[in-house]
PDB file of C-alpha atoms in Angstrom:
ATOM      1  CA  MET A   1     -60.171 -34.565-168.480  1.00 44.00           C
ATOM      2  CA  SER A   2     -58.159 -37.903-167.610  1.00 44.00           C
ATOM      3  CA  LYS A   3     -59.741 -40.605-165.703  1.00 46.00           C
ATOM      4  CA  GLN A   4     -57.836 -42.758-163.294  1.00 49.00           C
ATOM      5  CA  ARG A   5     -58.354 -46.291-164.240  1.00 49.00           C
ATOM      6  CA  ALA A   6     -57.949 -49.436-162.355  1.00 47.00           C
ATOM      7  CA  SER A   7     -54.979 -51.485-163.237  1.00 52.00           C
ATOM      8  CA  ILE A   8     -53.503 -54.590-161.696  1.00 50.00           C
ATOM      9  CA  PHE A   9     -50.115 -53.084-163.042  1.00 52.00           C
ATOM     10  CA  ASP A  10     -50.207 -50.029-161.096  1.00 57.00           C
ATOM     11  CA  GLU A  11     -48.020 -49.816-158.017  1.00 60.00           C
ATOM     12  CA  PRO A  12     -50.351 -50.545-154.695  1.00 62.00           C
ATOM     13  CA  ILE A  13     -51.502 -47.462-152.639  1.00 81.00           C
ATOM     14  CA  ASP A  14     -51.559 -47.197-149.025  1.00 86.00           C
ATOM     15  CA  LEU A  15     -53.966 -45.324-147.379  1.00 90.00           C
ATOM     16  CA  ASP A  16     -52.747 -43.169-144.854  1.00 90.00           C
ATOM     17  CA  VAL A  17     -55.604 -42.912-142.173  1.00 93.00           C
ATOM     18  CA  SER A  18     -53.381 -41.879-139.231  1.00 91.00           C
ATOM     19  CA  SER A  19     -54.273 -38.403-139.231  1.00 91.00           C
ATOM     20  CA  PHE A  20     -58.228 -38.880-138.539  1.00 94.00           C
ATOM     21  CA  SER A  21     -59.780 -39.165-135.126  1.00 94.00           C
ATOM     22  CA  ALA A  22     -63.060 -39.252-133.654  1.00 95.00           C
ATOM     23  CA  LYS A  23     -64.784 -35.830-132.943  1.00 93.00           C
ATOM     24  CA  LYS A  24     -64.194 -34.318-129.480  1.00 93.00           C
ATOM     25  CA  SER A  25     -67.561 -32.751-129.305  1.00 93.00           C
ATOM     26  CA  VAL A  26     -70.740 -32.174-131.239  1.00 91.00           C
ATOM     27  CA  ASP A  27     -70.627 -29.279-133.839  1.00 88.00           C
ATOM     28  CA  THR A  28     -72.928 -26.859-131.891  1.00 88.00           C
ATOM     29  CA  LYS A  29     -73.040 -24.704-134.970  1.00 88.00           C
ATOM     30  CA  ALA A  30     -74.963 -27.394-137.398  1.00 91.00           C
ATOM     31  CA  PRO A  31     -78.474 -26.545-138.236  1.00 93.00           C
ATOM     32  CA  SER A  32     -81.219 -27.682-136.129  1.00 93.00           C
ATOM     33  CA  ARG A  33     -83.543 -30.422-137.205  1.00 93.00           C
ATOM     34  CA  ALA A  34     -86.415 -27.844-137.648  1.00 94.00           C
ATOM     35  CA  GLN A  35     -84.005 -25.668-139.581  1.00 93.00           C
ATOM     36  CA  VAL A  36     -83.072 -28.672-142.026  1.00 93.00           C
ATOM     37  CA  LYS A  37     -86.486 -29.625-142.394  1.00 92.00           C
ATOM     38  CA  ALA A  38     -87.839 -26.188-143.400  1.00 91.00           C
ATOM     39  CA  VAL A  39     -85.153 -26.086-146.177  1.00 89.00           C
ATOM     40  CA  THR A  40     -85.718 -29.495-147.439  1.00 88.00           C
ATOM     41  CA  GLN A  41     -89.499 -28.969-147.469  1.00 87.00           C
ATOM     42  CA  ALA A  42     -89.268 -25.658-149.354  1.00 87.00           C
ATOM     43  CA  LEU A  43     -87.016 -27.310-151.999  1.00 82.00           C
ATOM     44  CA  ALA A  44     -89.486 -29.972-152.542  1.00 79.00           C
ATOM     45  CA  ALA A  45     -92.534 -27.532-152.821  1.00 74.00           C
TER      46      ALA A  45
ATOM     47  CA  MET B   1     -63.571 -37.102-137.867  1.00 76.00           C
ATOM     48  CA  PRO B   2     -65.172 -37.191-141.320  1.00 93.00           C
ATOM     49  CA  THR B   3     -68.882 -38.013-141.818  1.00 96.00           C
ATOM     50  CA  ILE B   4     -69.272 -39.160-145.395  1.00 97.00           C
ATOM     51  CA  VAL B   5     -72.864 -39.306-146.773  1.00 96.00           C
ATOM     52  CA  PHE B   6     -73.804 -41.394-149.881  1.00 96.00           C
ATOM     53  CA  ALA B   7     -76.909 -39.687-151.325  1.00 91.00           C
ATOM     54  CA  SER B   8     -78.832 -40.131-154.613  1.00 86.00           C
ATOM     55  CA  PRO B   9     -82.603 -39.782-155.078  1.00 82.00           C
ATOM     56  CA  LYS B  10     -82.388 -42.603-157.375  1.00 81.00           C
ATOM     57  CA  GLY B  11     -81.808 -46.272-156.134  1.00 81.00           C
ATOM     58  CA  GLY B  12     -79.518 -48.827-157.660  1.00 84.00           C
ATOM     59  CA  VAL B  13     -76.804 -46.442-158.494  1.00 88.00           C
ATOM     60  CA  GLY B  14     -74.215 -48.185-156.410  1.00 91.00           C
ATOM     61  CA  LYS B  15     -74.252 -46.110-153.079  1.00 93.00           C
ATOM     62  CA  SER B  16     -74.201 -49.195-150.930  1.00 95.00           C
ATOM     63  CA  THR B  17     -71.565 -50.757-152.943  1.00 96.00           C
ATOM     64  CA  ALA B  18     -69.447 -47.611-152.900  1.00 97.00           C
ATOM     65  CA  ALA B  19     -70.013 -47.122-149.074  1.00 97.00           C
ATOM     66  CA  VAL B  20     -68.988 -50.667-148.317  1.00 98.00           C
ATOM     67  CA  LEU B  21     -65.939 -50.463-150.554  1.00 98.00           C
ATOM     68  CA  LEU B  22     -64.877 -47.207-148.782  1.00 98.00           C
ATOM     69  CA  ALA B  23     -65.590 -48.623-145.327  1.00 98.00           C
ATOM     70  CA  THR B  24     -63.560 -51.536-145.768  1.00 97.00           C
ATOM     71  CA  GLU B  25     -60.551 -49.981-147.227  1.00 97.00           C
ATOM     72  CA  LEU B  26     -60.480 -47.691-144.389  1.00 97.00           C
ATOM     73  CA  ALA B  27     -61.081 -50.517-141.865  1.00 97.00           C
ATOM     74  CA  GLY B  28     -58.460 -52.451-143.699  1.00 95.00           C
ATOM     75  CA  PHE B  29     -55.943 -49.515-142.965  1.00 95.00           C
ATOM     76  CA  GLY B  30     -56.532 -49.609-139.263  1.00 95.00           C
ATOM     77  CA  ALA B  31     -59.245 -46.895-139.242  1.00 96.00           C
ATOM     78  CA  ALA B  32     -62.364 -47.407-137.071  1.00 97.00           C
ATOM     79  CA  VAL B  33     -65.336 -46.727-139.026  1.00 98.00           C
ATOM     80  CA  THR B  34     -68.994 -46.628-138.461  1.00 98.00           C
ATOM     81  CA  MET B  35     -71.439 -47.214-141.129  1.00 98.00           C
ATOM     82  CA  ILE B  36     -74.990 -46.219-140.843  1.00 97.00           C
ATOM     83  CA  ASP B  37     -77.506 -48.159-142.664  1.00 96.00           C
ATOM     84  CA  ALA B  38     -80.387 -45.652-143.523  1.00 93.00           C
ATOM     85  CA  ASP B  39     -81.724 -47.670-146.583  1.00 90.00           C
ATOM     86  CA  PRO B  40     -84.978 -49.312-145.565  1.00 88.00           C
ATOM     87  CA  ASN B  41     -83.706 -52.296-147.658  1.00 89.00           C
ATOM     88  CA  LYS B  42     -80.809 -52.798-145.200  1.00 92.00           C
ATOM     89  CA  PRO B  43     -78.253 -53.738-147.649  1.00 93.00           C
ATOM     90  CA  LEU B  44     -75.446 -52.845-145.145  1.00 95.00           C
ATOM     91  CA  SER B  45     -76.897 -54.921-142.401  1.00 95.00           C
ATOM     92  CA  LEU B  46     -77.165 -57.859-144.732  1.00 95.00           C
ATOM     93  CA  TRP B  47     -73.519 -57.546-145.810  1.00 97.00           C
ATOM     94  CA  ALA B  48     -72.525 -57.213-142.167  1.00 97.00           C
ATOM     95  CA  ARG B  49     -74.566 -60.492-141.217  1.00 96.00           C
ATOM     96  CA  ARG B  50     -72.262 -62.545-143.569  1.00 96.00           C
ATOM     97  CA  PRO B  51     -68.786 -63.478-142.286  1.00 95.00           C
ATOM     98  CA  GLY B  52     -65.634 -61.529-142.828  1.00 95.00           C
ATOM     99  CA  LYS B  53     -66.665 -58.085-141.648  1.00 97.00           C
ATOM    100  CA  PRO B  54     -63.707 -56.407-140.343  1.00 97.00           C
ATOM    101  CA  ASN B  55     -63.793 -56.013-136.423  1.00 97.00           C
ATOM    102  CA  ASN B  56     -63.132 -52.342-136.477  1.00 97.00           C
ATOM    103  CA  LEU B  57     -66.159 -51.711-138.641  1.00 98.00           C
ATOM    104  CA  THR B  58     -69.610 -51.296-136.926  1.00 97.00           C
ATOM    105  CA  VAL B  59     -72.824 -51.177-138.736  1.00 97.00           C
ATOM    106  CA  VAL B  60     -75.708 -49.392-137.149  1.00 97.00           C
ATOM    107  CA  ALA B  61     -79.179 -50.044-138.399  1.00 94.00           C
ATOM    108  CA  ASP B  62     -82.742 -49.199-137.237  1.00 89.00           C
ATOM    109  CA  VAL B  63     -82.415 -45.578-138.408  1.00 94.00           C
ATOM    110  CA  THR B  64     -85.249 -43.255-138.523  1.00 92.00           C
ATOM    111  CA  GLU B  65     -85.949 -39.783-139.591  1.00 92.00           C
ATOM    112  CA  ASP B  66     -86.286 -38.922-135.914  1.00 94.00           C
ATOM    113  CA  SER B  67     -82.996 -40.824-134.791  1.00 95.00           C
ATOM    114  CA  ILE B  68     -80.652 -40.177-137.799  1.00 96.00           C
ATOM    115  CA  ILE B  69     -79.055 -36.800-136.562  1.00 96.00           C
ATOM    116  CA  ASP B  70     -78.266 -38.041-132.984  1.00 96.00           C
ATOM    117  CA  ILE B  71     -77.059 -41.622-134.541  1.00 97.00           C
ATOM    118  CA  ILE B  72     -74.684 -39.724-136.699  1.00 97.00           C
ATOM    119  CA  GLU B  73     -73.472 -37.089-134.065  1.00 97.00           C
ATOM    120  CA  ALA B  74     -72.781 -39.961-131.612  1.00 97.00           C
ATOM    121  CA  ALA B  75     -71.063 -42.212-134.109  1.00 97.00           C
ATOM    122  CA  ALA B  76     -68.959 -39.197-134.861  1.00 97.00           C
ATOM    123  CA  LEU B  77     -67.697 -38.988-131.158  1.00 97.00           C
ATOM    124  CA  LYS B  78     -66.767 -42.680-131.215  1.00 97.00           C
ATOM    125  CA  THR B  79     -65.043 -43.442-134.399  1.00 97.00           C
ATOM    126  CA  PRO B  80     -62.724 -41.392-136.834  1.00 97.00           C
ATOM    127  CA  PHE B  81     -64.976 -42.213-140.040  1.00 97.00           C
ATOM    128  CA  VAL B  82     -69.006 -42.351-140.219  1.00 98.00           C
ATOM    129  CA  ILE B  83     -70.220 -43.494-143.308  1.00 98.00           C
ATOM    130  CA  VAL B  84     -73.942 -42.974-144.029  1.00 97.00           C
ATOM    131  CA  ASP B  85     -75.793 -45.147-146.682  1.00 95.00           C
ATOM    132  CA  LEU B  86     -78.926 -43.274-147.496  1.00 91.00           C
ATOM    133  CA  GLU B  87     -82.166 -44.752-149.168  1.00 83.00           C
ATOM    134  CA  GLY B  88     -82.800 -44.058-152.837  1.00 72.00           C
ATOM    135  CA  THR B  89     -85.279 -41.643-152.370  1.00 71.00           C
ATOM    136  CA  ALA B  90     -85.598 -37.986-151.823  1.00 66.00           C
ATOM    137  CA  SER B  91     -86.819 -37.649-148.260  1.00 83.00           C
ATOM    138  CA  MET B  92     -86.311 -35.879-145.176  1.00 89.00           C
ATOM    139  CA  MET B  93     -83.728 -38.256-143.992  1.00 92.00           C
ATOM    140  CA  VAL B  94     -81.395 -37.210-146.674  1.00 92.00           C
ATOM    141  CA  GLY B  95     -81.585 -33.705-145.571  1.00 92.00           C
ATOM    142  CA  TYR B  96     -80.843 -34.247-142.156  1.00 94.00           C
ATOM    143  CA  ALA B  97     -77.908 -36.397-142.951  1.00 95.00           C
ATOM    144  CA  MET B  98     -76.396 -33.869-145.226  1.00 93.00           C
ATOM    145  CA  SER B  99     -76.731 -31.323-142.569  1.00 94.00           C
ATOM    146  CA  ARG B 100     -74.008 -33.455-140.698  1.00 95.00           C
ATOM    147  CA  ALA B 101     -71.819 -34.319-143.448  1.00 95.00           C
ATOM    148  CA  ASP B 102     -68.188 -33.327-144.182  1.00 94.00           C
ATOM    149  CA  LEU B 103     -68.335 -34.819-147.674  1.00 95.00           C
ATOM    150  CA  VAL B 104     -71.428 -35.771-149.588  1.00 95.00           C
ATOM    151  CA  ILE B 105     -70.662 -38.422-152.530  1.00 96.00           C
ATOM    152  CA  ILE B 106     -73.230 -38.612-155.115  1.00 95.00           C
ATOM    153  CA  PRO B 107     -73.057 -41.822-157.138  1.00 95.00           C
ATOM    154  CA  VAL B 108     -74.242 -41.484-160.634  1.00 94.00           C
ATOM    155  CA  GLN B 109     -74.159 -44.187-163.443  1.00 92.00           C
ATOM    156  CA  GLY B 110     -73.463 -42.954-166.760  1.00 84.00           C
ATOM    157  CA  SER B 111     -77.003 -42.074-167.829  1.00 88.00           C
ATOM    158  CA  HIS B 112     -78.770 -38.925-168.339  1.00 87.00           C
ATOM    159  CA  LEU B 113     -81.622 -40.206-166.013  1.00 88.00           C
ATOM    160  CA  ASP B 114     -79.175 -40.803-163.016  1.00 88.00           C
ATOM    161  CA  ALA B 115     -77.418 -37.288-163.798  1.00 90.00           C
ATOM    162  CA  ALA B 116     -80.844 -35.513-163.742  1.00 90.00           C
ATOM    163  CA  GLU B 117     -81.610 -37.419-160.286  1.00 89.00           C
ATOM    164  CA  ALA B 118     -78.005 -36.398-159.044  1.00 91.00           C
ATOM    165  CA  ALA B 119     -78.716 -32.711-159.767  1.00 91.00           C
ATOM    166  CA  LYS B 120     -81.575 -32.893-156.958  1.00 89.00           C
ATOM    167  CA  ALA B 121     -79.303 -33.957-154.640  1.00 90.00           C
ATOM    168  CA  ILE B 122     -76.800 -31.310-155.492  1.00 92.00           C
ATOM    169  CA  LYS B 123     -79.678 -28.852-155.273  1.00 91.00           C
ATOM    170  CA  LEU B 124     -80.275 -29.983-151.720  1.00 90.00           C
ATOM    171  CA  VAL B 125     -76.624 -29.427-150.684  1.00 92.00           C
ATOM    172  CA  ARG B 126     -76.673 -26.083-152.306  1.00 92.00           C
ATOM    173  CA  ALA B 127     -79.908 -25.102-150.624  1.00 91.00           C
ATOM    174  CA  GLN B 128     -78.319 -26.132-147.304  1.00 91.00           C
ATOM    175  CA  GLU B 129     -75.128 -24.035-147.895  1.00 91.00           C
ATOM    176  CA  ARG B 130     -76.998 -21.101-148.861  1.00 91.00           C
ATOM    177  CA  VAL B 131     -79.766 -21.067-145.957  1.00 92.00           C
ATOM    178  CA  PHE B 132     -77.251 -22.024-143.426  1.00 92.00           C
ATOM    179  CA  LYS B 133     -74.147 -20.288-144.622  1.00 90.00           C
ATOM    180  CA  ARG B 134     -71.883 -23.334-144.364  1.00 89.00           C
ATOM    181  CA  THR B 135     -69.921 -25.148-146.735  1.00 90.00           C
ATOM    182  CA  ILE B 136     -70.851 -28.749-147.571  1.00 92.00           C
ATOM    183  CA  ARG B 137     -68.289 -30.550-149.721  1.00 94.00           C
ATOM    184  CA  TYR B 138     -69.771 -32.661-152.154  1.00 95.00           C
ATOM    185  CA  THR B 139     -68.568 -34.691-155.102  1.00 95.00           C
ATOM    186  CA  ILE B 140     -70.109 -36.960-157.916  1.00 96.00           C
ATOM    187  CA  LEU B 141     -68.713 -40.561-158.205  1.00 96.00           C
ATOM    188  CA  PHE B 142     -69.515 -42.272-161.360  1.00 95.00           C
ATOM    189  CA  THR B 143     -70.322 -45.916-160.889  1.00 95.00           C
ATOM    190  CA  ARG B 144     -70.738 -49.149-162.853  1.00 94.00           C
ATOM    191  CA  THR B 145     -68.707 -47.675-165.681  1.00 93.00           C
ATOM    192  CA  SER B 146     -66.580 -49.622-167.973  1.00 91.00           C
ATOM    193  CA  ALA B 147     -62.977 -50.360-167.250  1.00 88.00           C
ATOM    194  CA  ALA B 148     -62.421 -50.509-170.797  1.00 88.00           C
ATOM    195  CA  ILE B 149     -64.640 -48.052-172.670  1.00 87.00           C
ATOM    196  CA  ARG B 150     -65.659 -44.397-171.712  1.00 87.00           C
ATOM    197  CA  THR B 151     -69.055 -44.341-173.653  1.00 89.00           C
ATOM    198  CA  ARG B 152     -70.275 -41.096-175.380  1.00 92.00           C
ATOM    199  CA  THR B 153     -73.140 -40.664-173.143  1.00 92.00           C
ATOM    200  CA  LEU B 154     -70.566 -40.771-170.028  1.00 92.00           C
ATOM    201  CA  GLN B 155     -68.469 -38.247-171.765  1.00 93.00           C
ATOM    202  CA  SER B 156     -71.411 -35.914-172.412  1.00 93.00           C
ATOM    203  CA  ILE B 157     -72.544 -36.353-168.760  1.00 93.00           C
ATOM    204  CA  GLU B 158     -68.979 -35.432-167.462  1.00 94.00           C
ATOM    205  CA  ALA B 159     -68.823 -32.374-169.802  1.00 94.00           C
ATOM    206  CA  GLU B 160     -72.151 -31.148-168.499  1.00 92.00           C
ATOM    207  CA  PHE B 161     -71.199 -31.287-164.874  1.00 93.00           C
ATOM    208  CA  TYR B 162     -67.832 -29.864-165.906  1.00 94.00           C
ATOM    209  CA  GLN B 163     -69.647 -27.011-167.288  1.00 93.00           C
ATOM    210  CA  ASN B 164     -71.697 -26.472-164.522  1.00 91.00           C
ATOM    211  CA  LYS B 165     -68.652 -26.687-162.013  1.00 92.00           C
ATOM    212  CA  ILE B 166     -69.775 -29.780-160.379  1.00 93.00           C
ATOM    213  CA  PRO B 167     -67.119 -31.570-158.737  1.00 94.00           C
ATOM    214  CA  MET B 168     -66.363 -35.039-159.845  1.00 95.00           C
ATOM    215  CA  LEU B 169     -63.948 -37.813-158.503  1.00 95.00           C
ATOM    216  CA  GLU B 170     -61.476 -38.716-160.850  1.00 93.00           C
ATOM    217  CA  ALA B 171     -61.560 -42.317-159.986  1.00 94.00           C
ATOM    218  CA  GLN B 172     -64.811 -44.108-161.165  1.00 95.00           C
ATOM    219  CA  LEU B 173     -66.189 -47.427-159.728  1.00 96.00           C
ATOM    220  CA  ASN B 174     -66.195 -50.050-162.612  1.00 95.00           C
ATOM    221  CA  GLU B 175     -68.730 -52.603-163.061  1.00 94.00           C
ATOM    222  CA  ARG B 176     -67.301 -55.620-161.463  1.00 95.00           C
ATOM    223  CA  ASP B 177     -68.257 -58.952-160.418  1.00 95.00           C
ATOM    224  CA  ALA B 178     -66.291 -58.693-157.314  1.00 97.00           C
ATOM    225  CA  TYR B 179     -68.451 -55.969-155.950  1.00 96.00           C
ATOM    226  CA  ARG B 180     -71.695 -57.806-156.581  1.00 95.00           C
ATOM    227  CA  ALA B 181     -69.712 -60.703-154.847  1.00 96.00           C
ATOM    228  CA  LEU B 182     -69.361 -58.823-151.605  1.00 95.00           C
ATOM    229  CA  PHE B 183     -73.133 -58.793-151.175  1.00 95.00           C
ATOM    230  CA  ALA B 184     -73.459 -62.393-151.767  1.00 95.00           C
ATOM    231  CA  PHE B 185     -70.559 -63.566-149.645  1.00 95.00           C
ATOM    232  CA  GLY B 186     -69.886 -60.727-147.204  1.00 96.00           C
ATOM    233  CA  GLY B 187     -66.450 -59.538-145.940  1.00 96.00           C
ATOM    234  CA  THR B 188     -63.928 -57.555-148.011  1.00 97.00           C
ATOM    235  CA  LEU B 189     -62.667 -57.910-151.468  1.00 96.00           C
ATOM    236  CA  SER B 190     -59.484 -59.604-150.401  1.00 94.00           C
ATOM    237  CA  GLY B 191     -61.337 -62.206-148.614  1.00 95.00           C
ATOM    238  CA  LEU B 192     -63.185 -63.178-151.755  1.00 95.00           C
ATOM    239  CA  ASP B 193     -62.438 -66.645-153.385  1.00 93.00           C
ATOM    240  CA  SER B 194     -60.785 -66.294-156.770  1.00 93.00           C
ATOM    241  CA  ALA B 195     -62.144 -69.689-157.760  1.00 93.00           C
ATOM    242  CA  GLN B 196     -65.474 -68.061-157.296  1.00 93.00           C
ATOM    243  CA  VAL B 197     -64.946 -64.409-158.418  1.00 94.00           C
ATOM    244  CA  SER B 198     -63.324 -63.079-161.491  1.00 92.00           C
ATOM    245  CA  ASN B 199     -60.501 -60.421-161.565  1.00 92.00           C
ATOM    246  CA  ILE B 200     -60.249 -59.555-157.886  1.00 95.00           C
ATOM    247  CA  PRO B 201     -56.913 -57.611-157.959  1.00 93.00           C
ATOM    248  CA  ALA B 202     -58.411 -55.303-160.564  1.00 94.00           C
ATOM    249  CA  ALA B 203     -61.556 -54.610-158.055  1.00 95.00           C
ATOM    250  CA  ILE B 204     -59.128 -53.990-155.197  1.00 95.00           C
ATOM    251  CA  MET B 205     -56.923 -51.679-157.271  1.00 93.00           C
ATOM    252  CA  ASN B 206     -60.279 -49.795-158.305  1.00 95.00           C
ATOM    253  CA  ALA B 207     -61.453 -49.559-154.784  1.00 96.00           C
ATOM    254  CA  ARG B 208     -58.341 -48.374-153.428  1.00 95.00           C
ATOM    255  CA  ILE B 209     -57.933 -45.603-155.989  1.00 94.00           C
ATOM    256  CA  PHE B 210     -61.418 -44.412-155.176  1.00 96.00           C
ATOM    257  CA  SER B 211     -60.718 -44.517-151.280  1.00 96.00           C
ATOM    258  CA  ASN B 212     -57.421 -42.929-151.741  1.00 94.00           C
ATOM    259  CA  GLU B 213     -58.934 -40.023-153.682  1.00 94.00           C
ATOM    260  CA  VAL B 214     -61.508 -39.653-150.844  1.00 95.00           C
ATOM    261  CA  VAL B 215     -58.859 -39.775-148.171  1.00 95.00           C
ATOM    262  CA  LYS B 216     -56.965 -37.072-149.991  1.00 92.00           C
ATOM    263  CA  MET B 217     -60.047 -34.910-150.365  1.00 92.00           C
ATOM    264  CA  LEU B 218     -60.579 -35.135-146.743  1.00 93.00           C
ATOM    265  CA  LYS B 219     -57.349 -34.090-145.946  1.00 90.00           C
ATOM    266  CA  THR B 220     -57.947 -30.571-147.337  1.00 85.00           C
ATOM    267  CA  ASP B 221     -60.280 -27.981-145.983  1.00 67.00           C
ATOM    268  CA  MET B 222     -60.579 -26.462-149.272  1.00 58.00           C
ATOM    269  CA  PRO B 223     -63.769 -26.820-151.422  1.00 55.00           C
ATOM    270  CA  VAL B 224     -63.953 -29.733-153.803  1.00 59.00           C
ATOM    271  CA  ALA B 225     -63.756 -27.873-156.975  1.00 54.00           C
ATOM    272  CA  LEU B 226     -61.056 -25.460-155.854  1.00 51.00           C
ATOM    273  CA  ALA B 227     -59.007 -28.633-154.791  1.00 51.00           C
ATOM    274  CA  LYS B 228     -59.324 -30.236-158.088  1.00 52.00           C
ATOM    275  CA  GLU B 229     -58.537 -27.088-160.018  1.00 52.00           C
ATOM    276  CA  MET B 230     -55.400 -26.698-158.266  1.00 46.00           C
ATOM    277  CA  ALA B 231     -54.110 -30.306-158.607  1.00 43.00           C
TER     278      ALA B 231
END
């Protein structure tokens, strides 16, 4: 595995963030608070 | 659109530092960002009170277990990027935030203790994936690493994660004076004074490489591990 290292000799990188936008609506398929709580508690038990 | 959650049950691993670096990089390239400060120590809020915070970056504090899901969902409707910095403990708030995440980043220092704590966060992600039958992308971020030396401990931890198919960012956040200085002086890396802080260009490059990898990851719908294998 090669690891990227920060180097002041590297070429500057521009971040392209133009394709990201705010969500249009809330994800209705996301689990409910109660469902998340049950999973988290079960894992902690 | 992405909600990025920084999570680790262990404190002091660099969650807030990584969150601020990513947020300021994104904001620096024009993206509106909401940071949600869910750490009771309020590191992001303290940073934001100092001068130099980008105008297109908002920090939301006063987050509770009862409110965090609503706050994340409301922020995601307002800004393209939502970054959540969680407390360094295992709590219900962590589970709630993960349930709304497009990407969970788990910072780990190069120690076996940190790696064991990271495994707890991974188990919570996987439990949610299994029960809710939805993919939550996650990845390890090594923090406070040496820019010059890759220690044997770090190598062994990397090998263990790799064998267990745990996704890891190629980029690592090195131990840098400039990252500590951000919280002392506020603002962004490029706003730091080179007379007071050493080696700012290397810190900027390091943060840029990390942010670029995260942005690239967010642009693909593939699971993180698969994306890395194909790279």
